[in-house]
CSV table of C-alpha atoms and ligand atoms in Angstrom, one decimal:
chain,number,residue,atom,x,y,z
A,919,UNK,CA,61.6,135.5,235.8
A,920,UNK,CA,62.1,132.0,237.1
A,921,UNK,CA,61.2,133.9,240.9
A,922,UNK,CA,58.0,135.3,239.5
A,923,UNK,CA,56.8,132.0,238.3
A,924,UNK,CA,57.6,130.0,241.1
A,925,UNK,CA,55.4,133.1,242.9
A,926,UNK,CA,52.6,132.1,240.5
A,927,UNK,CA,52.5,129.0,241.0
A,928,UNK,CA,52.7,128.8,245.0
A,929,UNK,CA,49.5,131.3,244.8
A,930,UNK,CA,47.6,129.4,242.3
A,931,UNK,CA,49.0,126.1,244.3
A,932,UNK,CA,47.1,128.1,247.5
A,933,UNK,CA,44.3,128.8,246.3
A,934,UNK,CA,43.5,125.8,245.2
A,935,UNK,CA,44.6,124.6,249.0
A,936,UNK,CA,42.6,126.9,250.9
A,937,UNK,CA,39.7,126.8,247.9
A,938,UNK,CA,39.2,123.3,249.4
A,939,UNK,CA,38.5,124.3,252.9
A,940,UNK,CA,35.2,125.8,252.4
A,941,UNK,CA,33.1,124.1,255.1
A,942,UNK,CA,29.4,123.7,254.5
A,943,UNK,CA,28.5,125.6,258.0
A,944,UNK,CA,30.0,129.0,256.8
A,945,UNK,CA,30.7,129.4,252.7
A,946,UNK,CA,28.6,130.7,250.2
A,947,UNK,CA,30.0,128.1,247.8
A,948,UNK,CA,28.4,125.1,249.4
A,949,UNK,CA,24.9,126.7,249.6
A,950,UNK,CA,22.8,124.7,252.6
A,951,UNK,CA,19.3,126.3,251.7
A,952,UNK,CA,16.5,127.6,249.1
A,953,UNK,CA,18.1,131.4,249.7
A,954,UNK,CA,21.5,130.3,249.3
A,955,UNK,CA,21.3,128.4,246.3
A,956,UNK,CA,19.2,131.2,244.5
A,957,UNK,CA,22.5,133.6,245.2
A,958,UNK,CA,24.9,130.8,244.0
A,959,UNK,CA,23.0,129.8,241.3
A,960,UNK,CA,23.1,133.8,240.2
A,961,UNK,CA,26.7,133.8,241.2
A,962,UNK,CA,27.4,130.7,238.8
A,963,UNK,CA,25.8,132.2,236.2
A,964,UNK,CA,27.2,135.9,236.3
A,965,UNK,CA,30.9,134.3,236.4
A,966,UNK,CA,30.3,131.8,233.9
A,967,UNK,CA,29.3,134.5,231.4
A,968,UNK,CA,31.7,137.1,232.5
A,969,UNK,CA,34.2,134.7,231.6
A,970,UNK,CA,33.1,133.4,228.6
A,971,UNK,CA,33.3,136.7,227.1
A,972,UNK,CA,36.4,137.5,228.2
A,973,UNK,CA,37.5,134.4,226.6
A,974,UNK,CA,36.0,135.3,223.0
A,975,UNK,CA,37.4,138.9,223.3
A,976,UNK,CA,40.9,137.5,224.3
A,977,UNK,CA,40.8,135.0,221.8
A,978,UNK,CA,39.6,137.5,218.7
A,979,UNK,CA,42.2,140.0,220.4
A,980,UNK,CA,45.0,137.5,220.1
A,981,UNK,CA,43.4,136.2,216.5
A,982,UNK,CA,43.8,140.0,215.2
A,983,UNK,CA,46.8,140.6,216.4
A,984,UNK,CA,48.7,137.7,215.0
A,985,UNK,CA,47.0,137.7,211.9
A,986,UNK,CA,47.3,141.4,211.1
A,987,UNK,CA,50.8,142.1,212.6
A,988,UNK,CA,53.1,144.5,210.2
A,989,UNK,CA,54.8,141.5,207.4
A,990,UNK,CA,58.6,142.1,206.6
A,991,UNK,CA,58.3,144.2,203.2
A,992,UNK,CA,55.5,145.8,203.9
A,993,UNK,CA,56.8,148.4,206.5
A,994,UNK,CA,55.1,151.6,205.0
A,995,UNK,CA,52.1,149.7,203.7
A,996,UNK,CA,48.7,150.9,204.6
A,997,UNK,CA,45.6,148.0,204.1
A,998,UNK,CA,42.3,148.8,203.0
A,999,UNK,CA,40.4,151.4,205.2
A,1000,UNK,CA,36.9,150.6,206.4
A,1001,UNK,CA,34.2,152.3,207.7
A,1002,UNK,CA,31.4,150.5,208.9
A,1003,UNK,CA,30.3,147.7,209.1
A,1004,UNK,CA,26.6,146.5,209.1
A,1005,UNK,CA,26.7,142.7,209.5
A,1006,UNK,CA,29.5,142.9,212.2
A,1007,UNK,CA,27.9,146.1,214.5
A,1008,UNK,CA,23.9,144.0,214.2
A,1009,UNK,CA,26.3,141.2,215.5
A,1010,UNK,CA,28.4,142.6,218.0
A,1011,UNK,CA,25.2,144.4,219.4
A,1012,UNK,CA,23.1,142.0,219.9
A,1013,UNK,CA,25.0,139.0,221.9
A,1014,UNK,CA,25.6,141.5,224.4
A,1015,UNK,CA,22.1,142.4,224.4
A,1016,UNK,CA,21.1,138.7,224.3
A,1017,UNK,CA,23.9,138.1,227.2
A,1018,UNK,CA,22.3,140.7,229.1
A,1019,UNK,CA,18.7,139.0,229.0
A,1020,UNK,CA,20.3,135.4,230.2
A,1021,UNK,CA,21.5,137.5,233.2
A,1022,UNK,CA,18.5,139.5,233.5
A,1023,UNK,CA,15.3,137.3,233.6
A,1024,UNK,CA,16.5,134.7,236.5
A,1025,UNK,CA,18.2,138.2,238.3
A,1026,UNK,CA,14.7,139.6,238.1
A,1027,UNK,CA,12.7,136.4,238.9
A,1028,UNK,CA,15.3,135.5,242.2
A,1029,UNK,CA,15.2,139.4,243.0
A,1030,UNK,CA,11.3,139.0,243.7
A,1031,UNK,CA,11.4,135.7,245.2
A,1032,UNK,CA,14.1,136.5,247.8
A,1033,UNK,CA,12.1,139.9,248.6
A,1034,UNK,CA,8.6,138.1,249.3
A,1035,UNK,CA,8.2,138.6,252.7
A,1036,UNK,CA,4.3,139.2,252.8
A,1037,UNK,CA,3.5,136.2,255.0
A,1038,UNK,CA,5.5,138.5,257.1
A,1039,UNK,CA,3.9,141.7,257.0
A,1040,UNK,CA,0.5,140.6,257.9
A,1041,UNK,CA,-1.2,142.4,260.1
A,1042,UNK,CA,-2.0,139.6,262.0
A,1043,UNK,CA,0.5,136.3,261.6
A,1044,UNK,CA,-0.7,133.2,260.4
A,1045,UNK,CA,-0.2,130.7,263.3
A,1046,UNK,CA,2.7,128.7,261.5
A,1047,UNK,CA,4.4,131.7,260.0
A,1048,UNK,CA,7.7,131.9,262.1
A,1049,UNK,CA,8.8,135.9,262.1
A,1050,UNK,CA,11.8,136.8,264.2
A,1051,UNK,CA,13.0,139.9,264.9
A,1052,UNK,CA,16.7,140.4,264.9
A,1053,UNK,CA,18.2,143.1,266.9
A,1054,UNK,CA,22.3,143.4,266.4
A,1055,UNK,CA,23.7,145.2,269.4
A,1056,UNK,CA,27.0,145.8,270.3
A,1057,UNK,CA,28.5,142.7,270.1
A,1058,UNK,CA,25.9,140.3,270.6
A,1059,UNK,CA,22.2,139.3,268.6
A,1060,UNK,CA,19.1,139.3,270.3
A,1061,UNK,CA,15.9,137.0,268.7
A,1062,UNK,CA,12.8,137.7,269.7
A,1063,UNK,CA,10.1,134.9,268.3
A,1064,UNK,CA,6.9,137.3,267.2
A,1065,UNK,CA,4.2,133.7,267.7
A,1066,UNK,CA,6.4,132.1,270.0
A,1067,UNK,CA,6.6,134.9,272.2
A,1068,UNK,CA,10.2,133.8,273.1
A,1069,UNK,CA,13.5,136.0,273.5
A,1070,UNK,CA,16.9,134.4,273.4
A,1071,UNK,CA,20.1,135.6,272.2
A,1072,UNK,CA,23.2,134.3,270.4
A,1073,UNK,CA,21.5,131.1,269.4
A,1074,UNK,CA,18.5,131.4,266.7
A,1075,UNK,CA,16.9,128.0,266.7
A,1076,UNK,CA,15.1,127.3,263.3
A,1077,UNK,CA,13.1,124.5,262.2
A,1078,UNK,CA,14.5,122.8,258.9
A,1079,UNK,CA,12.2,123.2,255.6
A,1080,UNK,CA,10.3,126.4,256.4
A,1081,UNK,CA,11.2,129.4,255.6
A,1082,UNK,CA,12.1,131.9,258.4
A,1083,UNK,CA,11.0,135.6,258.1
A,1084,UNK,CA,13.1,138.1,259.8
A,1085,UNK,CA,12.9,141.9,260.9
A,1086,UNK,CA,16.2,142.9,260.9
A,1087,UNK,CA,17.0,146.2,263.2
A,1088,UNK,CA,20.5,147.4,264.5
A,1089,UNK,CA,19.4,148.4,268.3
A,1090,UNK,CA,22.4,151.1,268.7
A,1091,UNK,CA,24.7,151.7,265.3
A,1092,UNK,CA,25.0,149.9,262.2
A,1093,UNK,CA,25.7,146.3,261.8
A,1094,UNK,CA,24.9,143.4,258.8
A,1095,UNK,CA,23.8,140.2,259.1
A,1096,UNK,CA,25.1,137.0,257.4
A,1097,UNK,CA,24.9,133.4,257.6
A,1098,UNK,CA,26.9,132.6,254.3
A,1099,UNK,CA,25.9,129.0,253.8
A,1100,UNK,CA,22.0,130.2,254.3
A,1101,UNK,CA,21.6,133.7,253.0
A,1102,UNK,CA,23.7,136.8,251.8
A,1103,UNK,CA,23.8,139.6,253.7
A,1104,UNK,CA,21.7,142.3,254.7
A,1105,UNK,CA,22.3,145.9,256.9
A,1106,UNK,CA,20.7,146.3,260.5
A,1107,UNK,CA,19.9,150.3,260.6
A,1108,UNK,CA,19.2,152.0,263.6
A,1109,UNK,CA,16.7,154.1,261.9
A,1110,UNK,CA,14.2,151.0,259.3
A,1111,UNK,CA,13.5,147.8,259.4
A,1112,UNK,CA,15.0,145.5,256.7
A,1113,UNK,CA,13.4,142.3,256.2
A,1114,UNK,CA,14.3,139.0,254.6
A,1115,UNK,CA,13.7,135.2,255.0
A,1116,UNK,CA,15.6,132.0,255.0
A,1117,UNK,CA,15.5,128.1,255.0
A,1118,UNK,CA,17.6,126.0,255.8
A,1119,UNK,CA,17.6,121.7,254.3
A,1120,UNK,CA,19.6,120.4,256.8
A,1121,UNK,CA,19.6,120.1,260.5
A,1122,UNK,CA,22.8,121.5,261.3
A,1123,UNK,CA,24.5,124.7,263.4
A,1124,UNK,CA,25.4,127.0,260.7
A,1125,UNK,CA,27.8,130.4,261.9
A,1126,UNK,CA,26.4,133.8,261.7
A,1127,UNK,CA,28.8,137.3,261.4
A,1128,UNK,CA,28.1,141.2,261.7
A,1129,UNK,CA,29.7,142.1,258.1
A,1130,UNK,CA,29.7,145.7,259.4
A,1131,UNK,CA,32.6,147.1,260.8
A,1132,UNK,CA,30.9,148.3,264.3
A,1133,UNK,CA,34.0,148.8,266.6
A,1134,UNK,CA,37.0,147.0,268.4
A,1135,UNK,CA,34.9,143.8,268.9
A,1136,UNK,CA,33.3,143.5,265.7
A,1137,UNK,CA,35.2,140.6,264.7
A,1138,UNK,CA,33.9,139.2,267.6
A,1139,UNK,CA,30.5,139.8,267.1
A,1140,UNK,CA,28.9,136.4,265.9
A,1141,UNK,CA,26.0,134.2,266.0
A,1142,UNK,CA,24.5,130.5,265.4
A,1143,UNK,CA,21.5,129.6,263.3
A,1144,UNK,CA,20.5,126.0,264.5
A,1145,UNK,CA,18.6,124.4,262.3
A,1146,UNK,CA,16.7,121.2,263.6
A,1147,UNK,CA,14.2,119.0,262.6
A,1148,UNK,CA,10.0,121.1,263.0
A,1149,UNK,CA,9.4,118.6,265.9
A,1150,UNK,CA,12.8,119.3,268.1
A,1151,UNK,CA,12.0,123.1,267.0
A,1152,UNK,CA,8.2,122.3,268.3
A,1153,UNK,CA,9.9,120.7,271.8
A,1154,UNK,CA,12.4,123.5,271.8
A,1155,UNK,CA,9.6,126.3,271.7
A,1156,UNK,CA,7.3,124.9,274.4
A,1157,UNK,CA,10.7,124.0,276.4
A,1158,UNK,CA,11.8,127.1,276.2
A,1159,UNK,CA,8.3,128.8,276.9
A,1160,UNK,CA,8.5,127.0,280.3
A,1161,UNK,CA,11.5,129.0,281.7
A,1162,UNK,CA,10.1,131.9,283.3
A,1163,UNK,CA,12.8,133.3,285.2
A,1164,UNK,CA,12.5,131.2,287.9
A,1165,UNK,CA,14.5,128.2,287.3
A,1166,UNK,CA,15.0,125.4,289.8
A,1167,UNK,CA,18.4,125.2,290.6
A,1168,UNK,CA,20.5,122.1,290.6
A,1169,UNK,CA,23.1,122.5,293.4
A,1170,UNK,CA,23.8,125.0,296.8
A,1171,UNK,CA,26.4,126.6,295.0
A,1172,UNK,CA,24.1,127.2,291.8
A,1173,UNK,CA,21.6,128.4,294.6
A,1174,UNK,CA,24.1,130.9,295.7
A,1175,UNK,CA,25.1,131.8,292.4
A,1176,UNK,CA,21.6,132.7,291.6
A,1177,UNK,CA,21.2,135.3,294.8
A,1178,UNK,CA,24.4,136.6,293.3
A,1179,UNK,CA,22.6,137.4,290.1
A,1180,UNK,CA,19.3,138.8,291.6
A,1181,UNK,CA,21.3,141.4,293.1
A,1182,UNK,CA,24.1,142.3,290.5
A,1183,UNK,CA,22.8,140.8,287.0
A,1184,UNK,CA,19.5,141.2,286.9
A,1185,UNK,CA,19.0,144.4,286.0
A,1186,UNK,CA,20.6,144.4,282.7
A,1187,UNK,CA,20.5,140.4,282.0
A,1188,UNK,CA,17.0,138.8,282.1
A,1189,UNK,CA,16.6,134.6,282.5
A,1190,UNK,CA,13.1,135.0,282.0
A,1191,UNK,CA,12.5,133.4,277.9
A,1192,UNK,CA,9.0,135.2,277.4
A,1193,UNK,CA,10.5,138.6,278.7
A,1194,UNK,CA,7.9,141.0,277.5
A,1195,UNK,CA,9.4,144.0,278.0
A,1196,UNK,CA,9.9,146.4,274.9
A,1197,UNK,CA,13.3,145.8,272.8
A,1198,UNK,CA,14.3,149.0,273.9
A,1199,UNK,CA,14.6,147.8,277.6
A,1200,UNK,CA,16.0,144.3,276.9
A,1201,UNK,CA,19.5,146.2,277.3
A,1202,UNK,CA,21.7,142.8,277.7
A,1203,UNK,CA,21.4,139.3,276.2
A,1204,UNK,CA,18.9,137.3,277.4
A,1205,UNK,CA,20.1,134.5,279.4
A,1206,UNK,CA,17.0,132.3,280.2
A,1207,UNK,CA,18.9,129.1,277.9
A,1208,UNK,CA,22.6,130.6,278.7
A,1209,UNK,CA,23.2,126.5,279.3
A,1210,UNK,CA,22.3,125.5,275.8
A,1211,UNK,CA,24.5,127.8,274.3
A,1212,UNK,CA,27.3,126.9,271.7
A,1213,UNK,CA,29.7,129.6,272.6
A,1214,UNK,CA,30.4,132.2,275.4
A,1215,UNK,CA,30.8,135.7,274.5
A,1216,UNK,CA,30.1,134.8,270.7
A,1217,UNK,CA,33.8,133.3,270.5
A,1218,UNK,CA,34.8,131.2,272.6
A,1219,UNK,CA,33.3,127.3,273.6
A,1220,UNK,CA,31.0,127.3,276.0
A,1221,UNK,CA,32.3,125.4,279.3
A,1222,UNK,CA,33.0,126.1,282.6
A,1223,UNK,CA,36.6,127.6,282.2
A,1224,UNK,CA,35.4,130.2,279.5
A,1225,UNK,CA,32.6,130.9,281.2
A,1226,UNK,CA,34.2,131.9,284.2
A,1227,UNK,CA,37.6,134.1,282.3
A,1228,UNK,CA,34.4,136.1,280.9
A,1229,UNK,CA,33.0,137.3,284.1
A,1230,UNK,CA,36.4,137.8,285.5
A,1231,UNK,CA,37.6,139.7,282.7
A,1232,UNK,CA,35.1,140.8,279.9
A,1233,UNK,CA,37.2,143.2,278.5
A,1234,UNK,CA,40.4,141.1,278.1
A,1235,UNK,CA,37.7,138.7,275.9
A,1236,UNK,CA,35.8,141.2,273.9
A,1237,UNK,CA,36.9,145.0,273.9
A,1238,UNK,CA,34.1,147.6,274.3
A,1239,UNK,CA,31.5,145.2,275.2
A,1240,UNK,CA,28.8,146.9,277.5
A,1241,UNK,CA,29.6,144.1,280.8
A,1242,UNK,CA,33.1,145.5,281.0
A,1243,UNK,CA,32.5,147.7,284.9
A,1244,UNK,CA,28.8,147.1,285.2
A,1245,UNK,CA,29.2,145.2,288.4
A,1246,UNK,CA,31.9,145.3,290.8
A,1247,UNK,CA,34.9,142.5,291.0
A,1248,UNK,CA,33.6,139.2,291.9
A,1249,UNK,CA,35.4,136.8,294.4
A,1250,UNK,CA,36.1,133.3,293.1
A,1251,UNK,CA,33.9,132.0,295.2
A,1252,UNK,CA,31.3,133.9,293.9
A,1253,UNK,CA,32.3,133.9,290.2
A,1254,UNK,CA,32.2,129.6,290.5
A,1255,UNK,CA,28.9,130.2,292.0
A,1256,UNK,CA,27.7,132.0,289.2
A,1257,UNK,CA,28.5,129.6,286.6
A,1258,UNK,CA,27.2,127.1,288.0
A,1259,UNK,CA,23.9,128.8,287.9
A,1260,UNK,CA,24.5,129.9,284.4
A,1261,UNK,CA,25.6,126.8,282.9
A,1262,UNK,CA,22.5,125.4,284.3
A,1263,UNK,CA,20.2,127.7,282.7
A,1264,UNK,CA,18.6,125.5,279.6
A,1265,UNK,CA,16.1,124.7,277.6
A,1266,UNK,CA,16.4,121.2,276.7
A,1267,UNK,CA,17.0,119.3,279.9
B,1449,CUA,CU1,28.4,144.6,264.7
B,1449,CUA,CU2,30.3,144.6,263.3
């Protein structure tokens, strides 16, 4: 007995631990935008009636049985038998009912709200409406800017204080999208679109996940939504609007690493930001601000020493991914060569 409650206490003592590391750029308990806070004020709500009527039935429960327990001396005797019960059934039918309501009318009200997404659906975009259409491949996101006319991938830069529309799409099988301290979940099907916005209040970099298991890599399969302030987003569009593919390079050895990726890269990977191919050909992550990114591969930090493990070896890094045999092995020389050309692929110089 003693064991057991030492057991309860250590897990109650944990989760009170790890309840404390929530961290306000991936948990759904510290909500960091309009979207969020609708689904945690909902959340709130639903838990704190749940439990307050589990706390009146235990309470009447406990009340009953205590009160009406079998007395010494009365072992064979039988109380009063009764049927029905007006004032107690109009009573113990209608809290429920008026439970239900308190649940129901803000349910209703947030369902609609999080589901307007008409600015969205027009058939031609107002010029300030920001719609991006999110494709979830195996293992990596690609987002495509519909006014903008910008494609990048891993990264989706937001301005802070709008809301974000986005056509969500899973390019091969299914996969979900979440960005817990923004917005809860939503699928990716291969075969509709699903739509949904976001805002974020604070400039920040908040972490994305696929919350559908997709294969061995799924784990691996995350994103970042940066939020910044409307005039770095404003900088940050025309910026990247400007890299067409044909980058300056910084150094010989960037120079060499960029032959190296017209002739083995380019035909899956384009560093071009406006690509306007169809999303059906953009096969590979677009790579036109690879330098700006946060992580390599979706997992790891993005630095010279990551950056190079990954072309050496994308399968040891991320199992199943599509790089894995695409181009043939690569010579140190040539693999320092192309990062130096990647990492010096960005946006904001
Ligand atoms: Cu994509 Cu899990």
């Amino acid at each position: 007995m003693m064991k057991q409650w030492r057991l309860v206490s250590l897990v109650s003592l944990l989760a009170l631990l790890l309840g404390g590391c929530g961290k306000d750029f991936q948990s759904t308990l510290i909500p960091q935008g309009e979207v969020a806070k609708m689904q945690y004020d909902l959340l709130l709500l639903s838990t704190a009636i749940m439990v307050l009527v589990v706390l009146v039935v235990t309470a009447i429960f406990i009340y009953v049985v205590v009160k009406f327990r079998q007395k010494k001396g009365q072992e064979n005797y039988i109380p009063k038998q009764v049927e029905g019960n007006h004032k107690l059934e109009i009573i113990w039918t209608v809290i429920p009912i008026l439970l239900l309501l308190v649940l129901a009318v803000p349910t209703v009200t947030y369902t609609f709200k999080l589901a307007d997404v008409k600015p969205a659906q027009k058939q031609k975009l107002d010029k300030d409406t920001i719609v991006i259409d999110v494709s979830a491949r195996l293992y990596w996101w690609e987002f495509a800017y519909k006014n903008e006319k910008i494609v990048t991938s891993q990264d989706m830069v937001i301005p802070t204080g709008k809301k974000v529309y986005l056509n969500l799409k899973g390019a091969d099988i299914k996969h979900a999208f979440w960005v817990p301290s923004l917005a809860g979940k939503i699928d990716t099907n291969p075969d509709n679109v699903n739509m949904m916005w976001l805002k974020a209040d604070n400039p920040g970099t908040y972490n994305g996940f696929c919350t559908e298991l997709c294969g061995p890599s799924h784990a691996l399969m995350q994103f970042k939504v940066k939020a910044v302030s409307p005039e770095e987003y404003e900088a940050w569009t025309a910026s990247m609007n400007k890299l067409d593919g044909k980058q300056e390079t910084a150094s010989a050895q960037a120079e060499e690493g960029k032959e190296i990726f017209q002739k083995s890269c380019i035909g899956c990977h384009a560093v071009d930001a406006n690509d306007a191919r169809p999303a059906a050909a953009r096969i590979a992550p677009n790579l036109a601000n690879f330098g700006d990114r946060e992580l390599v591969a979706g997992i790891v930090e993005n630095n010279e020493e990551n950056v190079k493990q990954w072309l050496k070896d994308p399968e040891g890094m991320k199992p199943g991914n599509l790089m894995t045999g695409k181009y043939g092995n690569l010579t140190d020389e040539q693999v320092d060569a192309l990062t130096a050309y990647l990492l010096g692929l960005k946006a904001e110089k």
